[in-house]
Coordinates of C-alpha atoms and ligand atoms in Angstrom, one line a residue:
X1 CA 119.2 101.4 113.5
X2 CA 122.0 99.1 112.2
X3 CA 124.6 100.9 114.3
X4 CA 122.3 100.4 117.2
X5 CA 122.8 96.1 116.7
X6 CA 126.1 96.2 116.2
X7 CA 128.2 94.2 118.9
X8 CA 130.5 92.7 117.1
X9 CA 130.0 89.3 118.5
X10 CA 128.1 88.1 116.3
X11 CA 124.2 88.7 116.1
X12 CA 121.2 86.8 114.7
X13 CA 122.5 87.0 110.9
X14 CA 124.2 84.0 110.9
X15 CA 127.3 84.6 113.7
X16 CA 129.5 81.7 112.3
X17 CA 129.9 84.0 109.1
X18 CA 130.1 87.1 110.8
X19 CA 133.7 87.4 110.1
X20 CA 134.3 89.2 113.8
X21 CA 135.0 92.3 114.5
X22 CA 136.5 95.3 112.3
X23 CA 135.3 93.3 108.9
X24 CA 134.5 95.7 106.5
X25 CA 130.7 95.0 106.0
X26 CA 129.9 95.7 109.7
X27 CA 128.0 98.6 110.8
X28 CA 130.6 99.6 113.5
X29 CA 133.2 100.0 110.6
X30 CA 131.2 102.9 108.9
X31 CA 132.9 104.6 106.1
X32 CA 135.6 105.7 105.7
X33 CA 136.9 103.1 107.1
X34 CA 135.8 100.4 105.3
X35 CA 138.0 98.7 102.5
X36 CA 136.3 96.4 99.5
X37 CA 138.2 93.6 101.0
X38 CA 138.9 92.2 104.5
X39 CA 142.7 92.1 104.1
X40 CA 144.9 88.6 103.9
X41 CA 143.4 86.8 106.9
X42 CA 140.0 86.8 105.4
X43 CA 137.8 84.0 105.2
X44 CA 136.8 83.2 101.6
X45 CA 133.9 85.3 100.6
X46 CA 130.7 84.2 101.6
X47 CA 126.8 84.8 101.1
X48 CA 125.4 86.3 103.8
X49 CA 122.7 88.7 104.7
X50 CA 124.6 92.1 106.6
X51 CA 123.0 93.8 109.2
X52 CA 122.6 96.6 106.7
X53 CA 120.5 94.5 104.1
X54 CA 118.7 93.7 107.7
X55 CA 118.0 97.4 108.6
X56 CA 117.3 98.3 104.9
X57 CA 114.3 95.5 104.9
X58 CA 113.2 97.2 108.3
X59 CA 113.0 101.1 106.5
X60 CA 111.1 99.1 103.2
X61 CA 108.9 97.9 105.9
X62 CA 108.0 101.3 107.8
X63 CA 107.2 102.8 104.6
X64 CA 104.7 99.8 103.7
X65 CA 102.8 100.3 107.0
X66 CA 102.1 104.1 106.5
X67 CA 101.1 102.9 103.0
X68 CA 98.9 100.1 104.2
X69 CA 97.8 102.1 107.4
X70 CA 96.6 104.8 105.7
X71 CA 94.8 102.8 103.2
X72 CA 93.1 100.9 106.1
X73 CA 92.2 103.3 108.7
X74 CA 90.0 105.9 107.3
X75 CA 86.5 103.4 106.9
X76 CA 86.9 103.8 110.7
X77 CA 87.2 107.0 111.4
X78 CA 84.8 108.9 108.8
X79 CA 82.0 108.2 111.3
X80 CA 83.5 110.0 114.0
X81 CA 84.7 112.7 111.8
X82 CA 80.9 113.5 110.5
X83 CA 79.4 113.8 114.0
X84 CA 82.1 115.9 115.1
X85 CA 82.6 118.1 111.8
X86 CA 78.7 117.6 110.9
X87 CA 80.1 117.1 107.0
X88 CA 78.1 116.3 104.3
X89 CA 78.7 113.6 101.9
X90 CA 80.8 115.6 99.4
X91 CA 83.5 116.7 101.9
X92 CA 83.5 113.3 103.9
X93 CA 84.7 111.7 100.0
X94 CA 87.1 114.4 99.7
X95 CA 88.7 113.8 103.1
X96 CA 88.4 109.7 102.3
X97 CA 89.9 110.1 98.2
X98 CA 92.3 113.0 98.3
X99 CA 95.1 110.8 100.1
X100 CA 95.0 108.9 96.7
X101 CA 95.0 112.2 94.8
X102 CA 97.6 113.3 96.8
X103 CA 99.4 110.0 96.5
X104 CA 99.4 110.4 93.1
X105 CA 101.0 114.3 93.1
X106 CA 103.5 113.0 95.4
X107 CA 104.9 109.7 93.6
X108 CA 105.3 112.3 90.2
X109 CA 107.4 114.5 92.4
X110 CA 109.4 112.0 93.8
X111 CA 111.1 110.3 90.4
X112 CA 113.0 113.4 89.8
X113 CA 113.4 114.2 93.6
X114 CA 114.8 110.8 93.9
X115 CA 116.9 111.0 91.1
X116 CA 118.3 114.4 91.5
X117 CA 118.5 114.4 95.6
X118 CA 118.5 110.4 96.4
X119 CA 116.6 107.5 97.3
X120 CA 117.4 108.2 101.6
X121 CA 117.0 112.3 101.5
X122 CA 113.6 111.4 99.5
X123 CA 112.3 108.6 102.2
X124 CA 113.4 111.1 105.0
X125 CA 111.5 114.6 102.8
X126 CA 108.2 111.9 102.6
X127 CA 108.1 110.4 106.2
X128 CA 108.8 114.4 107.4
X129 CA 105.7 115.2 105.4
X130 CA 104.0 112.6 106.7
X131 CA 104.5 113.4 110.2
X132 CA 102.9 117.1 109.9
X133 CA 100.2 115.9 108.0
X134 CA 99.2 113.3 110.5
X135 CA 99.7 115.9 113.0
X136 CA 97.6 118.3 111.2
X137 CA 94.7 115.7 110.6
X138 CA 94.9 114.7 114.5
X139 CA 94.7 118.3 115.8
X140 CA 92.4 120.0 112.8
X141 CA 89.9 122.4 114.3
X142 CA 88.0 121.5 111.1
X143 CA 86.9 119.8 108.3
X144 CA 89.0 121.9 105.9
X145 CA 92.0 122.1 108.0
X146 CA 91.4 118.2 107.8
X147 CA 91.5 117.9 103.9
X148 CA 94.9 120.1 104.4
X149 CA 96.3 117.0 106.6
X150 CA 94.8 114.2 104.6
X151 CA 96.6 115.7 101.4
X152 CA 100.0 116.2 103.2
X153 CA 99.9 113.0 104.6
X154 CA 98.6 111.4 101.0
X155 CA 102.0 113.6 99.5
X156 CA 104.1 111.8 101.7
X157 CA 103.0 108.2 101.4
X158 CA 103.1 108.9 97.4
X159 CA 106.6 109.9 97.9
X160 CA 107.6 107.4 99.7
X161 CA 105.8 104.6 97.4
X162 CA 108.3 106.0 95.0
X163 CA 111.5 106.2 97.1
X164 CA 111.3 103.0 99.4
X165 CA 111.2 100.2 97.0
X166 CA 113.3 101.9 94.5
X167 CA 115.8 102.5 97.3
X168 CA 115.2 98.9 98.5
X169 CA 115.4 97.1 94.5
X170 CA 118.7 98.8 94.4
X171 CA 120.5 98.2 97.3
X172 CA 119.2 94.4 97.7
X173 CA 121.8 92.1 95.7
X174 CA 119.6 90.4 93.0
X175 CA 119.0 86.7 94.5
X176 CA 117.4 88.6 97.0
X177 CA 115.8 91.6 95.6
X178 CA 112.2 90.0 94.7
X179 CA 112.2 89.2 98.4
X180 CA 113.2 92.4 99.6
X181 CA 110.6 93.9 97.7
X182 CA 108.1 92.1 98.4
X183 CA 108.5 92.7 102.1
X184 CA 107.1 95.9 101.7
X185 CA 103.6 94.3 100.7
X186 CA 104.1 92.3 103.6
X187 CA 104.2 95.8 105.1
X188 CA 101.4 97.2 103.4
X189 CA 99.3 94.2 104.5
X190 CA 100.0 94.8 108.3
X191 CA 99.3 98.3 108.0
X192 CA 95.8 97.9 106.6
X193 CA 95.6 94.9 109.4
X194 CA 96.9 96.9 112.1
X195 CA 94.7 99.6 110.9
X196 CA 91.1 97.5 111.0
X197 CA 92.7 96.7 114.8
X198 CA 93.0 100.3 115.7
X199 CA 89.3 100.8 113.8
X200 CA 87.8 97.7 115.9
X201 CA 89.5 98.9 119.3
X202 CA 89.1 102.2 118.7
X203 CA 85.8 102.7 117.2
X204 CA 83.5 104.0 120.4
X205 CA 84.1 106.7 122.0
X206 CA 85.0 109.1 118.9
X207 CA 88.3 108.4 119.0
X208 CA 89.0 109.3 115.3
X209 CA 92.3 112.0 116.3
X210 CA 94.0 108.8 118.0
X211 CA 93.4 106.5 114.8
X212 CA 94.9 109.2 112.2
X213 CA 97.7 110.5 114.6
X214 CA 99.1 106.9 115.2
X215 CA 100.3 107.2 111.7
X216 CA 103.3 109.3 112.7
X217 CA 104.8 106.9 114.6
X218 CA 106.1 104.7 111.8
X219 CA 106.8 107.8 109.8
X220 CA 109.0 109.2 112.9
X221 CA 110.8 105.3 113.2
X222 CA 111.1 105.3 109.4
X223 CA 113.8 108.5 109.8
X224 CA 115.3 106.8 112.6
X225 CA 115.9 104.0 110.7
X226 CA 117.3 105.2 107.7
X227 CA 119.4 108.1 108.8
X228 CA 122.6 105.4 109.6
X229 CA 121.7 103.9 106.1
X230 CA 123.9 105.0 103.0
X231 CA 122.2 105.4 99.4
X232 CA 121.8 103.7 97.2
X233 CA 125.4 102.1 95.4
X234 CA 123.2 102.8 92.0
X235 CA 122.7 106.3 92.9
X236 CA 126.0 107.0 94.6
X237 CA 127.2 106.3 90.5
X238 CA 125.0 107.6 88.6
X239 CA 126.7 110.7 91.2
X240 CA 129.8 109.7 90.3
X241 CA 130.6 108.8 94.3
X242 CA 132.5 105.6 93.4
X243 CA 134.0 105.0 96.8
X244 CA 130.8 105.6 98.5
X245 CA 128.7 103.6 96.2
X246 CA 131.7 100.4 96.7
X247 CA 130.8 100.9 100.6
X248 CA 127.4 100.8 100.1
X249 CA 127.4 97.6 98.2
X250 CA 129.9 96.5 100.3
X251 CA 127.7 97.2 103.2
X252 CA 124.5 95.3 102.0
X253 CA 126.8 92.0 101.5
X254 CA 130.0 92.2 103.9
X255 CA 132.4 89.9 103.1
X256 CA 131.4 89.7 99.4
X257 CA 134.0 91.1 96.4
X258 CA 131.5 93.9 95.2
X259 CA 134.2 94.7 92.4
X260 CA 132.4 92.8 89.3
X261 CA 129.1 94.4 90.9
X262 CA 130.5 97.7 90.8
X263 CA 132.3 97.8 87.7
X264 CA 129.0 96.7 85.9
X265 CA 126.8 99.1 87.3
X266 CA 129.7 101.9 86.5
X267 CA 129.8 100.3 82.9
X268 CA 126.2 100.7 82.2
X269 CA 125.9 104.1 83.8
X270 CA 129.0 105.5 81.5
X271 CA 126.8 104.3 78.6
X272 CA 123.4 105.8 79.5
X273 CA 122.0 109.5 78.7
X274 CA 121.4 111.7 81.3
X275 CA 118.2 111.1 83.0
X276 CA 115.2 113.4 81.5
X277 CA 111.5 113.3 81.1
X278 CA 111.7 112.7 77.4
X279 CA 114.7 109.9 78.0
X280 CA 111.7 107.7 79.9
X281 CA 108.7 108.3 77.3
X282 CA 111.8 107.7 74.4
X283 CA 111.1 104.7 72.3
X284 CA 113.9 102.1 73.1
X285 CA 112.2 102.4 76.7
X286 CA 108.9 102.2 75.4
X287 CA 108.1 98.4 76.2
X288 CA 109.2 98.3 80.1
X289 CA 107.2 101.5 80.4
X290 CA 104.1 100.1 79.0
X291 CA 104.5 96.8 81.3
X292 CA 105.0 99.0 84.4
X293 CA 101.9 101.2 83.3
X294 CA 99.5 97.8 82.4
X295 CA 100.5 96.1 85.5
X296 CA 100.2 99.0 87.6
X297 CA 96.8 100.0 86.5
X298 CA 96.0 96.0 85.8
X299 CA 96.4 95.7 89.9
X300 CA 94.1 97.8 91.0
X301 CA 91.1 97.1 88.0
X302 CA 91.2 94.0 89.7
X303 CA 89.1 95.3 92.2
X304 CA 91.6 94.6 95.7
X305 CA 90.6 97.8 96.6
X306 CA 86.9 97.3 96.3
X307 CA 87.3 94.7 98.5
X308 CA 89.7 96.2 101.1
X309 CA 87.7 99.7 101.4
X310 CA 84.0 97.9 100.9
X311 CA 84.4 94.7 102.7
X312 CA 81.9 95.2 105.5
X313 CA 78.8 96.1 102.9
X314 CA 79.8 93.0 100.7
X315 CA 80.0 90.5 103.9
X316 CA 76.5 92.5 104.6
X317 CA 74.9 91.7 101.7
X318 CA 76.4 88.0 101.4
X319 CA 74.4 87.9 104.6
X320 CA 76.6 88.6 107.7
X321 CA 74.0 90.3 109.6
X322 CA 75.1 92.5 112.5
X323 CA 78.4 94.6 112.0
X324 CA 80.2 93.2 114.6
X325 CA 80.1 90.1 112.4
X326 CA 80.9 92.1 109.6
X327 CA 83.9 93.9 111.2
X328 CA 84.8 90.8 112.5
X329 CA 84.9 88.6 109.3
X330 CA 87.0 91.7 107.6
X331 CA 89.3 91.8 110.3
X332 CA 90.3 88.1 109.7
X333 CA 89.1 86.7 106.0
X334 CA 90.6 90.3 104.5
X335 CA 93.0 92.2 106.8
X336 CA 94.2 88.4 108.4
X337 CA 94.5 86.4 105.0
X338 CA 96.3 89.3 103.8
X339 CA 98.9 89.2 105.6
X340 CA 99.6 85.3 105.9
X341 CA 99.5 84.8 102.3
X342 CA 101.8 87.6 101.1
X343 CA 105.0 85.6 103.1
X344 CA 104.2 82.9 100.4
X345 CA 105.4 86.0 97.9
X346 CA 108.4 86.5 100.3
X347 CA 109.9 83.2 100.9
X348 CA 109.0 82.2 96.9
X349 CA 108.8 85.0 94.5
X350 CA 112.7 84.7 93.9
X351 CA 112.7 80.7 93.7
X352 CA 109.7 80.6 91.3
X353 CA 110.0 83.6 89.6
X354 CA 107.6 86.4 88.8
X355 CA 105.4 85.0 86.2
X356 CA 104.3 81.8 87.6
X357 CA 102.9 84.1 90.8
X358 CA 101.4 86.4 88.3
X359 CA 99.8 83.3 86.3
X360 CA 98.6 81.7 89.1
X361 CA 97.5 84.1 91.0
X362 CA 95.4 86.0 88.3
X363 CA 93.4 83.0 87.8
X364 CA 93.0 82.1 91.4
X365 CA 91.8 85.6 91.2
X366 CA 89.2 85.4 88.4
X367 CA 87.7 82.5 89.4
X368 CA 87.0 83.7 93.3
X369 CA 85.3 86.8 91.6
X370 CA 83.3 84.9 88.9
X371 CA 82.0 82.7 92.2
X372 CA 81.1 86.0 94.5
X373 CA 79.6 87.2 91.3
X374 CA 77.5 84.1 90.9
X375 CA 76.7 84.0 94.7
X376 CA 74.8 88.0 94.3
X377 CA 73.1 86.6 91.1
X378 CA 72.0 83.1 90.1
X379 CA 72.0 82.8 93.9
X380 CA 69.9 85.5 95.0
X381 CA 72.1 86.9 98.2
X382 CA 70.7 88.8 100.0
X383 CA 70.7 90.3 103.5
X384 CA 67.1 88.5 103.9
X385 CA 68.3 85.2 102.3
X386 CA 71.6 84.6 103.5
X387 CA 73.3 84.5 106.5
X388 CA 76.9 84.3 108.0
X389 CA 75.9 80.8 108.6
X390 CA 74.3 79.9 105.2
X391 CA 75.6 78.3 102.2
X392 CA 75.7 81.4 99.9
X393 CA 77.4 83.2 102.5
X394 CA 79.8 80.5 103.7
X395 CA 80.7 80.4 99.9
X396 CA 81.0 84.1 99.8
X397 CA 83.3 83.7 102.2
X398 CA 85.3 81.4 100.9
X399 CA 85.4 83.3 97.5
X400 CA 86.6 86.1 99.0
X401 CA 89.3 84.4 100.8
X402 CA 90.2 82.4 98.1
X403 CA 90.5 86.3 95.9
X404 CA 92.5 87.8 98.6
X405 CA 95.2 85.1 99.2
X406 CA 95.7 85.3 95.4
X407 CA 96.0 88.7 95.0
X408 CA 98.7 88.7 97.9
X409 CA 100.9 86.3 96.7
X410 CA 100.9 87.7 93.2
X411 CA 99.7 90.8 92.1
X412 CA 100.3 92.3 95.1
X413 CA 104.0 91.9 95.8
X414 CA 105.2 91.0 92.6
X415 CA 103.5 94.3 90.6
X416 CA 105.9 96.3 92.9
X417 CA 108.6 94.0 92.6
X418 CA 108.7 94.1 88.7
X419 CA 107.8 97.8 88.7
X420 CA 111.1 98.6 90.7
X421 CA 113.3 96.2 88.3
X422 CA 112.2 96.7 84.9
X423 CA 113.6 100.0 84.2
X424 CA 117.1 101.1 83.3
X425 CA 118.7 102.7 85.7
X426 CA 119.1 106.2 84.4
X427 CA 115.7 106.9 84.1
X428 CA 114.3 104.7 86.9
X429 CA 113.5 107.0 90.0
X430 CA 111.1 108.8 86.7
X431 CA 110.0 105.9 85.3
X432 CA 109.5 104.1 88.6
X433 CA 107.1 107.6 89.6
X434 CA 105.0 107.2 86.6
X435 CA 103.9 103.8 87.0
X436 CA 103.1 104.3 91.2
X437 CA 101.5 107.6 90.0
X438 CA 99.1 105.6 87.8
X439 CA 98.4 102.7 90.7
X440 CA 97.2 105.6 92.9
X441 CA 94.9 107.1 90.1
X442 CA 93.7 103.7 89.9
X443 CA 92.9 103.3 93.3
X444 CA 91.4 106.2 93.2
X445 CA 89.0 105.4 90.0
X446 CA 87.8 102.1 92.0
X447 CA 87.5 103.7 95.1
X448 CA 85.7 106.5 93.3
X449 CA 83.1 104.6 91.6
X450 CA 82.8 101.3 92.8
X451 CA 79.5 101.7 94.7
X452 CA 78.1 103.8 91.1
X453 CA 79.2 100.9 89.2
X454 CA 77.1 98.9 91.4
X455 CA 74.4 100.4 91.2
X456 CA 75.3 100.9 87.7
X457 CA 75.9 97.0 86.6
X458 CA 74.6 94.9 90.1
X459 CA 77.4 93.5 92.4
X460 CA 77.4 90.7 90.3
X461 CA 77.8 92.5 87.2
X462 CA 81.2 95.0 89.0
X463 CA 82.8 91.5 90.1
X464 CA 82.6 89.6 86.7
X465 CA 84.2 93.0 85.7
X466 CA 87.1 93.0 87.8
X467 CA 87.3 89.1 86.4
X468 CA 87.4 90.1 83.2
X469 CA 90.2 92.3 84.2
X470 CA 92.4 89.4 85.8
X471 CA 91.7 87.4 82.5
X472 CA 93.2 90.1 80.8
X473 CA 96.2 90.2 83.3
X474 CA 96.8 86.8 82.8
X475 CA 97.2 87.0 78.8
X476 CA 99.1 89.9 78.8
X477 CA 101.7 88.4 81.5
X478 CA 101.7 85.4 79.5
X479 CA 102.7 87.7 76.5
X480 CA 104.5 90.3 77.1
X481 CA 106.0 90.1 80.5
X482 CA 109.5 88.6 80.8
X483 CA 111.0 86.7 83.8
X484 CA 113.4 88.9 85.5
X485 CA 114.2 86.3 88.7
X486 CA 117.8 86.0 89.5
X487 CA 118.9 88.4 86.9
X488 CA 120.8 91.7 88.2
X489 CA 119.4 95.1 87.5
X490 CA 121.8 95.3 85.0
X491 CA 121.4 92.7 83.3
X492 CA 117.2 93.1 83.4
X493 CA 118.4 96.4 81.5
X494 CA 120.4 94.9 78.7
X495 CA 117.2 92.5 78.2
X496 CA 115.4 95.3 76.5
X497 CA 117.7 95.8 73.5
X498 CA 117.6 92.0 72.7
X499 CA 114.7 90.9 71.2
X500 CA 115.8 87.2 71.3
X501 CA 116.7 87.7 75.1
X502 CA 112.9 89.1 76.0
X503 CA 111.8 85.8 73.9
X504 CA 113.5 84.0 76.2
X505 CA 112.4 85.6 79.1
X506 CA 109.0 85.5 78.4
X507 CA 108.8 81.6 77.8
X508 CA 111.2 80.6 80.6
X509 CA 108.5 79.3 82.9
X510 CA 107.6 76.6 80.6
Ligands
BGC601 C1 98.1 97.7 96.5 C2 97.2 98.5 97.4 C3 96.4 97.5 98.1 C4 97.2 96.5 98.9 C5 96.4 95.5 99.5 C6 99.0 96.8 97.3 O1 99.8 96.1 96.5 O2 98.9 98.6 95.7 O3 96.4 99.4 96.6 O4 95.6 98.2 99.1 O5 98.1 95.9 98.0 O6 97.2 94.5 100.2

C-alpha cells in the first residue's frame, strides 16, 4: 500500500516537509537502505506524519470494518438463512453467537501468536482465516457447514482484535497513539453502518450469501495493505532485530532522530522477564490487568450491544410502527450517530486525555438509559401508545441518540485505546488477548440474554441496569484509572512501579 503512493514529489502528508526524495523515512527507500539520519544536508528534524504511519492507520482501519461488519450484518441475514436452511431457533442462535465465541477462542490465541510470530504475520494468519470462513459461510450447502464458517470467520476477527491495535499502539509515536487507536472504532462504526446498508439494500430477494461473502473483501485489502508494512519496532526488540526495529520507527516518523526512542524501548526490554502466562497474572502486573479486565467487561455491561443487535424491537416498542421506519431510524440514530460521533474520540482523545472521555461519557451514558428506561415505564410505551411521531417516542429517540454518541466518543474508542497502552511491553500481545477475550465473552453474555433479561426485569428494568453499570464505570475510572495521554509506552510502563506516579495520574484531570 505505502509503496504504491510513493512518488517522491511530495504527496498529501504535508509536501513542504517531505524532505524529497531518497530521505530515509520514505517508502521508496525501504530497508536496507535506510539510515537513522538523513545525512548533513538534512533539514532539522521535524513532526510529521510518514506515509507509513498513513498506511498503518489504513490496516487498523480494515481490521475495524471486519470487526464492526460482522457485528452488524448478521440481524439481516438470519431471515434469509431460516427460509433457506428451514432452522430452528437453537441453531439460528448458534449461527448468530458463535462468532463471539469464536472471537473469544481467537483473541486467546493471538497474545502468544503475536508475541512469539509478530503483530503483521498475526494480522495476515487472522484476515487469511477470515477470508475462508467468509467463503465458507457464502457457499455452505447447509446450516452446519454454516456454523463451520461463522466460527472461522469469528477466529479471525478475534485474532485480529488482538493483533491490529496492538500492532497499531506500538508503531504509532505516543502524541499520536490515542488517535491512531481510536481510528479503529471509527472502523468498527462504519462496518456495523456499512453493514445495516448492505442489510437495508440487500434484504429482498434472499440475498443473505452476498451480505456474509462481502466480508472478505476487507479481509483480502487488509493483506494487501500490510504486507509492505514492517513490524512492529517494539517487537522487532523484544527479537533482538535492532536495525530493523530503528527502520521501523524510523519509518512511522521520517525525518525524526528515533535514537532516544530506540534506546528506551531497548532499555526497558533488557530489564523485563521473558514473556509467559504466569509473567501477566504475576502480581507487580496485577493492577493494569485488572483495569484492562473492568473496562473491557465494563464496555459491554453497558448494554452498546443491546442496542446495536436489538435496535429495531426497541424503536418498535418506543412506537416506530412499520419496519421500514424501524430499519430506517437504526440506520441513522444508531449505525449514523455512530460513526459521526466517534471522530470526536479521534480528533480529541489525545488533547483531552482518556479520563475526561471516559467521565463524560459514562454519564452521558447513564442518564440516556435511565430516560429510555423511564420512557417503557412511568410512561407506558407501547406499540399501541406511542408512535414515531409521539412524545414518548421522539424522546426515545433522543435518548437513544444521546447513549450512542456517548458511548462513541468514550467507552468505545478509548476502552481499546487504554487496553492496548496499559501493559508492559513484555507481556502485552498476552495481556492485551485476555482483556479482548473477556469483551467478546461479554458481548456474548448481553447478546445471550438480553431479550431473557427482559422478560426477566421489563425493558425498563434491563436499561436502569446497564445504568447502573455506567455509574459504576464512572467511579471506578475516577478511582483507579490513571491518565496515560502524551505519555510513551514506556513510560505508561514505569507508571506501575510508582505508587506516587499512578496518584498523579489518576488526579491529573482536575
Ligand atoms: C465494541 C463493540 C461494539 C462497537 C459499537 C466497540 O468498541 O467493542 O462490541 O459493537 O464498539 O460501536
Amino acid at each position: 500500500m505505502a509503496t504504491t503512493t510513493d512518488d517522491h514529489t511530495g504527496g498529501p502528508d504535508d509536501p513542504d516537509q517531505t524532505g524529497g526524495p531518497g530521505q530515509p523515512g520514505d517508502p521508496g527507500m525501504a530497508a536496507p537502505t535506510a539510515g537513522p539520519t538523513a545525512g548533513p544536508m538534512a533539514e532539522p528534524p521535524r513532526r510529521r506524519t510518514g506515509r507509513y504511519l498513513v498506511a498503518v492507520g489504513l490496516v487498523i482501519m480494515l481490521a475495524g470494518v471486519l470487526f464492526g461488519y460482522d457485528q452488524g450484518v448478521i440481524s439481516g441475514a438470519l431471515d434469509g438463512i431460516q427460509k433457506q436452511f428451514s432452522v430452528g431457533t437453537f441453531l439460528l442462535e448458534v449461527i448468530t453467537s458463535w462468532v463471539t465465541l469464536g472471537a473469544m477462542v481467537g483473541a486467546l490465541v493471538a497474545g502468544g501468536l503475536a508475541d512469539r510470530k509478530g503483530r503483521r504475520w498475526t494480522i495476515v494468519s487472522a484476515a487469511v482465516l477470515f477470508t475462508a470462513g467468509a467463503l465458507v459461510e457464502a457457499t455452505a450447502p447447509g446450516a452446519i457447514v454454516l456454523v463451520v464458517g461463522r466460527l472461522l470467520v469469528g477466529f479471525g476477527v478475534g485474532v485480529a482484535s488482538v493483533a491490529a491495535p496492538l500492532y497499531a499502539a506500538e508503531l504509532a509515536p505516543g502524541r499520536l497513539r490515542g488517535r491512531m487507536v481510536s481510528l479503529y472504532q471509527l472502523a468498527i462504526t462504519m462496518g456495523i453502518f456499512v453493514a445495516y446498508f448492505a442489510d437495508y439494500l440487500l434484504i429482498n430477494g434472499n440475498r443473505w450469501r452476498v451480505m456474509l461473502g462481502i466480508s472478505a473483501v476487507p479481509a483480502v485489502l487488509l493483506v494487501l495493505a500490510i504486507l509492505p508494512l514492517p513490524d512492529s519496532p517494539r517487537w522487532y526488540v523484544k527479537m533482538g532485530r535492532h536495525d530493523a526495529a530503528r527502520d521501523a520507527l524510523q519509518k512511522v516518523e521520517p525525518g525524526v532522530d528515533v535514537d532516544g526512542e530506540l534506546a528506551a524501548i531497548e532499555d526497558l526490554n533488557a530489564k523485563e522477564e521473558e514473556g509467559s502466562w504466569k509473567e501477566v497474572f504475576a502480581s507487580k502486573w496485577r493492577r493494569p490487568l485488572a483495569i484492562g479486565l473492568l473496562l473491557a467487561f465494563l464496555q459491554q455491561l453497558t448494554g452498546i450491544n443491546a442496542v446495536i443487535y436489538y435496535a429495531d424491537k426497541i424503536f418498535a416498542a418506543a412506537g416506530f410502527h412499520t419496519p421500514a421506519s424501524q430499519s430506517l431510524a437504526t440506520l441513522w440514530a444508531v449505525g449514523a450517530v455512530n460513526v459521526v460521533a466517534t471522530f470526536v474520540a479521534v480528533a480529541w482523545v489525545d488533547r483531552f486525555g482518556r479520563r475526561p472521555l471516559l467521565l463524560i461519557g459514562s454519564v452521558g451514558m447513564g442518564v440516556s438509559l435511565i430516560v429510555v428506561g423511564v420512557m417503557f415505564e412511568v410512561l407506558g410505551t407501547s406499540t399501541s401508545s406511542g408512535g414515531s411521531g409521539s412524545v414518548t417516542g421522539t424522546v426515545t429517540l433522543i435518548a437513544l441518540v444521546t447513549f450512542i454518541a456517548s458511548f462513541a466518543f468514550s467507552l468505545g474508542p478509548v476502552v481499546w485505546t487504554l487496553i492496548n497502552e496499559i501493559y508492559p511491553s513484555h507481556i502485552r500481545g498476552r495481556a492485551v488477548a485476555v482483556a479482548t477475550a473477556a469483551n467478546w465473552f461479554a458481548a456474548w453474555l448481553v447478546a445471550q440474554f438480553f431479550l431473557s433479561l427482559v422478560n426477566l426485569i421489563t425493558e425498563a428494568g434491563t436499561f436502569w441496569l446497564f445504568a447502573g453499570f455506567c455509574a459504576a464505570t464512572y467511579v471506578f475510572v475516577l478511582r483507579f484509572v490513571p491518565e496515560t495521554k502524551g505519555k510513551s509506552l514506556e513510560e505508561v510502563e514505569l507508571l506501575w512501579g510508582d505508587k506516587e506516579a499512578i496518584r498523579r495520574a489518576i488526579g491529573s484531570h482536575r
